[in-house]
Short mmCIF file of C-alpha atoms in Angstrom, two decimals:
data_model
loop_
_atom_site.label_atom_id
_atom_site.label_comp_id
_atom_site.label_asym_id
_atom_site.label_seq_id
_atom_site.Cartn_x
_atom_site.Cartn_y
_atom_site.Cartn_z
CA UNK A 1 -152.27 -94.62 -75.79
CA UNK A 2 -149.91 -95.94 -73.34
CA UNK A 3 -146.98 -97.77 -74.24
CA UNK A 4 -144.15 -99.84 -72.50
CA UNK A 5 -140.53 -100.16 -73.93
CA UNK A 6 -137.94 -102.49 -73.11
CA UNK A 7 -134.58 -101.15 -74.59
CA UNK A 8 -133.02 -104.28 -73.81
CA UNK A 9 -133.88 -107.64 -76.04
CA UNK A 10 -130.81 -109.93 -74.42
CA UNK A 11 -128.26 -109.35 -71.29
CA UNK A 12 -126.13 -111.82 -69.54
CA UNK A 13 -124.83 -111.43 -65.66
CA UNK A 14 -122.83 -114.25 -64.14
CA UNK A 15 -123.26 -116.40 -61.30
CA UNK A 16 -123.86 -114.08 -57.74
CA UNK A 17 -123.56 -110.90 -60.14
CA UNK A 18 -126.33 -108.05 -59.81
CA UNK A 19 -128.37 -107.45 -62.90
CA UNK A 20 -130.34 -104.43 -63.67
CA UNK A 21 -133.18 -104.14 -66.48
CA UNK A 22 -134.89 -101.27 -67.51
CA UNK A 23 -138.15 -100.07 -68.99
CA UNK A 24 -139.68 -96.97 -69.86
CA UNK A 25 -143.80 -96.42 -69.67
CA UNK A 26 -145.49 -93.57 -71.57
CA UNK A 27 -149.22 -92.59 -69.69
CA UNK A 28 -150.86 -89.38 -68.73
CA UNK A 29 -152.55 -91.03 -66.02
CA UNK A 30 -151.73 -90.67 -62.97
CA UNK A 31 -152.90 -94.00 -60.88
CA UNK A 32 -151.29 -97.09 -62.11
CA UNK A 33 -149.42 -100.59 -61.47
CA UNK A 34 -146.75 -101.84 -62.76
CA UNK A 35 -145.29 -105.19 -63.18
CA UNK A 36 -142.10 -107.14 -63.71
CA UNK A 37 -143.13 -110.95 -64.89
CA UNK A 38 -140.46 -113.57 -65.30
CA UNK A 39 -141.14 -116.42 -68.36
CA UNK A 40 -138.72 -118.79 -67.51
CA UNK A 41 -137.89 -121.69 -70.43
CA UNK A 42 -140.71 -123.34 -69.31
CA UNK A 43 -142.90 -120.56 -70.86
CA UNK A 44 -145.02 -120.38 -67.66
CA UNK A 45 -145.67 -116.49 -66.72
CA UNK A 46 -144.82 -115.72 -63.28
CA UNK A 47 -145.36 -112.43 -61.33
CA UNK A 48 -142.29 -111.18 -59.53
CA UNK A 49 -143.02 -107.75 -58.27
CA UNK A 50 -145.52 -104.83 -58.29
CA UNK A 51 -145.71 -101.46 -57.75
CA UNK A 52 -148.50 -99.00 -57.06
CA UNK A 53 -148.07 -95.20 -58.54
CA UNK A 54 -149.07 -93.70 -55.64
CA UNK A 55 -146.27 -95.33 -53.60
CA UNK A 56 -142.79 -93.46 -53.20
CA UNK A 57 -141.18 -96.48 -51.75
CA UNK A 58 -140.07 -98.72 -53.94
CA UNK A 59 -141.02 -102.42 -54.30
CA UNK A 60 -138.74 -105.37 -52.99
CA UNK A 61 -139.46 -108.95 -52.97
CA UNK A 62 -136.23 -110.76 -51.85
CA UNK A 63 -133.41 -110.79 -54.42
CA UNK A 64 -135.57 -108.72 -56.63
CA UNK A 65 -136.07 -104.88 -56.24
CA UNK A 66 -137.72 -102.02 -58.70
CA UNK A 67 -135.96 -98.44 -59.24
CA UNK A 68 -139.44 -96.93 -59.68
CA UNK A 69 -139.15 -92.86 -61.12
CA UNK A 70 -142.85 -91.49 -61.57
CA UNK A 71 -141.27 -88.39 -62.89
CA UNK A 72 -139.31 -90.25 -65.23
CA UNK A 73 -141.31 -92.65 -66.19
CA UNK A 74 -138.93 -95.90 -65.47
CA UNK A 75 -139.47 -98.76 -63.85
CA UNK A 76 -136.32 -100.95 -63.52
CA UNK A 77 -135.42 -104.37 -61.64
CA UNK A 78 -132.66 -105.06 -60.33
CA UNK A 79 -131.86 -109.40 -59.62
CA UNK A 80 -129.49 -109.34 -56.65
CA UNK A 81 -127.30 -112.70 -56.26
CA UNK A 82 -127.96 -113.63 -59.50
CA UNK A 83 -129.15 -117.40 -59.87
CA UNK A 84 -128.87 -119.90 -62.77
CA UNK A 85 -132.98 -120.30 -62.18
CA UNK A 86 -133.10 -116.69 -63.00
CA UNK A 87 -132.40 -117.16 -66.16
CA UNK A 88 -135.66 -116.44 -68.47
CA UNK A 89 -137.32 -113.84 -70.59
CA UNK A 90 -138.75 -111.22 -67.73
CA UNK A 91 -141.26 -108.71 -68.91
CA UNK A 92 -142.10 -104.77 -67.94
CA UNK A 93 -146.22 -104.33 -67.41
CA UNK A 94 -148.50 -101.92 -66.95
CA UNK A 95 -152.17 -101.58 -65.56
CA UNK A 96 -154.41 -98.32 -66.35
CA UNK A 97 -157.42 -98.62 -63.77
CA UNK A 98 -159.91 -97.18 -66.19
CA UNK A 99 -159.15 -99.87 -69.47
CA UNK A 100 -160.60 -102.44 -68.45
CA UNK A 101 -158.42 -104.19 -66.43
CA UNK A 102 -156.08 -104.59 -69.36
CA UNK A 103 -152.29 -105.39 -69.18
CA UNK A 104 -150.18 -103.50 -71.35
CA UNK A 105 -146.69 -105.64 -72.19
CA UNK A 106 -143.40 -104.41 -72.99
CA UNK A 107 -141.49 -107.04 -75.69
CA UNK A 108 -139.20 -108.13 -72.80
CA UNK A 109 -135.55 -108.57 -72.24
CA UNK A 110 -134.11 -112.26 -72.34
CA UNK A 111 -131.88 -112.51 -69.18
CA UNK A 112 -128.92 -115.27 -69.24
CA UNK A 113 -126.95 -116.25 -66.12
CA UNK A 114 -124.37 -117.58 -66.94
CA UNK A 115 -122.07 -120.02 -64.06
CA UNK B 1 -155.40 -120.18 -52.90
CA UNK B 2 -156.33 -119.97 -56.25
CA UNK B 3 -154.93 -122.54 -59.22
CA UNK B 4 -155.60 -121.77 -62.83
CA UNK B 5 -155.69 -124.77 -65.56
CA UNK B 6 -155.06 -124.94 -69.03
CA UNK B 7 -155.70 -127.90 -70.90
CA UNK B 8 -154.57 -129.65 -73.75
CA UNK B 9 -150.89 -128.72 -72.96
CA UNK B 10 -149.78 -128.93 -77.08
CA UNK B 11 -152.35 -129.45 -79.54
CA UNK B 12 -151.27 -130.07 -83.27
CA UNK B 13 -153.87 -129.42 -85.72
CA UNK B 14 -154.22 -129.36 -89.24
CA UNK B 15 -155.36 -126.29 -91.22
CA UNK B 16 -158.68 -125.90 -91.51
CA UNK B 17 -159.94 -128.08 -88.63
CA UNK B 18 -162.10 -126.48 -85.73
CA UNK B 19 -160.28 -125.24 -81.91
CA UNK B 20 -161.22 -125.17 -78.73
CA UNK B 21 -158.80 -124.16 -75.75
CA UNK B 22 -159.95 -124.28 -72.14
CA UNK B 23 -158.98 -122.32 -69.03
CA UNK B 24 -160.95 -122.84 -65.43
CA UNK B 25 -159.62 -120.94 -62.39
CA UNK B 26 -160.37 -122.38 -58.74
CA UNK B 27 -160.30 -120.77 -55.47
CA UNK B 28 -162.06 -117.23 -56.22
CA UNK B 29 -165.32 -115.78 -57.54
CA UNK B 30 -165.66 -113.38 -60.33
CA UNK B 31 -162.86 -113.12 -61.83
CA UNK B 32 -161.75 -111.27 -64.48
CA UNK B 33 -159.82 -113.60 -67.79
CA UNK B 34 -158.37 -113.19 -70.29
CA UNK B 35 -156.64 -115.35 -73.79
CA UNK B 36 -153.46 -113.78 -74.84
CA UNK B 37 -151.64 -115.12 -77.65
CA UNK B 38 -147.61 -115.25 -77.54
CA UNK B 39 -145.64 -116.24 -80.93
CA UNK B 40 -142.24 -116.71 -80.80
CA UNK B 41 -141.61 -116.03 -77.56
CA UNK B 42 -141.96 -112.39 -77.38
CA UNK B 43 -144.63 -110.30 -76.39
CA UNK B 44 -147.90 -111.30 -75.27
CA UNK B 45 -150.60 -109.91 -77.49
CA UNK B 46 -153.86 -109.86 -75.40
CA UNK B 47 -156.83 -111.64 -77.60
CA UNK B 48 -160.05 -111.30 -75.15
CA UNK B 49 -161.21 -110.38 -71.85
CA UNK B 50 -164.46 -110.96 -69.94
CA UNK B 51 -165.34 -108.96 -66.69
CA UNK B 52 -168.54 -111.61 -66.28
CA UNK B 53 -170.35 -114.22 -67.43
CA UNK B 54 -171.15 -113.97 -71.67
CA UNK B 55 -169.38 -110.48 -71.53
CA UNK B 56 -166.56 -110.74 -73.87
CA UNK B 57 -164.40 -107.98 -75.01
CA UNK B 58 -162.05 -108.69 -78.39
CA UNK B 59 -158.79 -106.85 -78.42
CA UNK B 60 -158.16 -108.02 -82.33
CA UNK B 61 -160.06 -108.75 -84.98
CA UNK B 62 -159.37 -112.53 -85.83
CA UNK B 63 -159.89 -116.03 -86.94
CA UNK B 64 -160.73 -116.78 -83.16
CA UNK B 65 -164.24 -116.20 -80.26
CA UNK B 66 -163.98 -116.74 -77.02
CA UNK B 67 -166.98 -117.70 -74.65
CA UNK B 68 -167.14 -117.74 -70.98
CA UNK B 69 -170.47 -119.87 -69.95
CA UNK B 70 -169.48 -120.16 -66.59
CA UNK B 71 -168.14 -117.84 -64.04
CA UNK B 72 -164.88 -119.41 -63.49
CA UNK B 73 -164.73 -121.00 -67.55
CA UNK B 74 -163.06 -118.95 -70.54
CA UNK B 75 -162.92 -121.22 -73.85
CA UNK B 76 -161.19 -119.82 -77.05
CA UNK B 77 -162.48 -120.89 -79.88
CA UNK B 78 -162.16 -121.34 -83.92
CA UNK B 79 -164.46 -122.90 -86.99
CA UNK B 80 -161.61 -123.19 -89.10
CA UNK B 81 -157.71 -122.36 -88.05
CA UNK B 82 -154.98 -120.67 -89.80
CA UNK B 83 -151.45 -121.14 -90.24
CA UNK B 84 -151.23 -117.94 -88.56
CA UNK B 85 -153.04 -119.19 -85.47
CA UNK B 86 -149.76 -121.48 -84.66
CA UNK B 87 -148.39 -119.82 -81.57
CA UNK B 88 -148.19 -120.15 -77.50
CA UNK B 89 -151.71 -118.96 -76.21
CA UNK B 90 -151.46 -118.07 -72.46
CA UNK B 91 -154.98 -117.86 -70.12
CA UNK B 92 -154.88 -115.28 -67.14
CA UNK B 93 -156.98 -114.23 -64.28
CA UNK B 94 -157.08 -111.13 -62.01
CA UNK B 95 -159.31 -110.12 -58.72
CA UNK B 96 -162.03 -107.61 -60.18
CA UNK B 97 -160.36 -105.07 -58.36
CA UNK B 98 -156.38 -105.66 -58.55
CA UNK B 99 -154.14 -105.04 -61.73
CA UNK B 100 -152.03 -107.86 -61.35
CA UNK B 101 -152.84 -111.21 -63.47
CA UNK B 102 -152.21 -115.38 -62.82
CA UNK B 103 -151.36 -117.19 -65.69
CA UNK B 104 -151.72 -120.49 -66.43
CA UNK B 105 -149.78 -122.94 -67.78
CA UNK B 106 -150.36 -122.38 -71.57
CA UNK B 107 -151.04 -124.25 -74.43
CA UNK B 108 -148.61 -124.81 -77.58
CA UNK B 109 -150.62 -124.91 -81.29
CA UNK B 110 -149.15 -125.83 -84.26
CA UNK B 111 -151.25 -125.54 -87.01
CA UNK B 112 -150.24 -127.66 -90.41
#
């Protein structure tokens, strides 16, 4: 069964700082997403990023970029700039093809920025 | 683009008394949804997904059903609720073909 760990229940990064948060996937598959969703106080679940298996590259959507190491199995984001709105729980996800279209959570990591 | 609704937005309910939580997703066709179920804000534990019309798959064996009678319409359901069933229950959506999901705004339950 596959399984996604965040090692990392709280951190705090001030104001402008970079911010990096890990997770760790276990899957013998080989063709897979993965997500990083951000759950900010208002609860609502956002995407932020994505990143296909099959791509070396790793993902970047503005202040927000993945350290993505198939081998390794880790997928970590890193917040650039760090922002007060950044502050929220943000969540590790994966997606096996072949499950039924079923995400696969990690418990998340409750990020504080802190002026 | 596409817009995803929940509705109520908190519902407080007494023990024993019937649910029923609604999700409808504009601007696509198909879709696939699904009722996750979040308590204390940590992990999202999925509840049901549907790939189509009446086709309902249950991740957990519960106190809850979920129906979808139209394409675009996923309704979770209970005869009688729990204290247990108190929690933050989240609807999503993804493209039949993608992994990643939409989620709407959630509901909050208390049950009493």
């Amino acid at each position: 069964a596959q399984t996604v760990t965040q090692s990392q229940p709280e951190m705090s990064v001030q104001e402008a700082e970079t911010v990096t948060l890990s997770c760790t996937y276990d899957t013998s598959e080989n063709n897979y997403y993965l997500f990083w969703y951000k759950q900010p106080p208002s609860r609502q679940m956002i995407l932020v990023i994505r990143q296909e298996a099959y791509k070396q590259q790793n993902a970047t959507e503005n202040r927000f970029s993945v350290n993505f190491q198939k081998a390794a199995k880790s997928f970590s984001l890193k917040i650039s700039d760090s922002q007060l709105g950044d502050t929220a729980m943000y969540f590790c996800a994966f997606f096996l093809y072949n499950q039924g279209g079923k995400l696969i959570f990690g418990q998340g990591t409750e990020l504080s920025v802190k002026p | 683009s596409q817009t995803i609704h929940q509705w109520p937005a908190t519902l407080v309910q007494p023990v024993g008394s019937p649910l029923s939580l609604e999700c409808t997703v504009e601007g696509t066709s198909n879709p696939n949804l699904y009722w996750y179920r979040q308590a204390a804000g940590r992990g999202l534990q999925l509840l049901f997904y549907s790939v189509g019309i009446g086709q309902i798959s249950s991740e957990v064996p519960q106190n809850l059903s979920a129906s979808r009678p139209q394409d675009r319409q996923f309704i979770l359901s209970s005869k009688k609720l729990l204290l247990s069933d108190s929690g933050f229950y989240l609807c999503a959506w993804s493209p039949p073909s993608l992994g990643e999901q939409y989620f709407g705004p959630g509901t909050r339950l208390t049950v009493t």
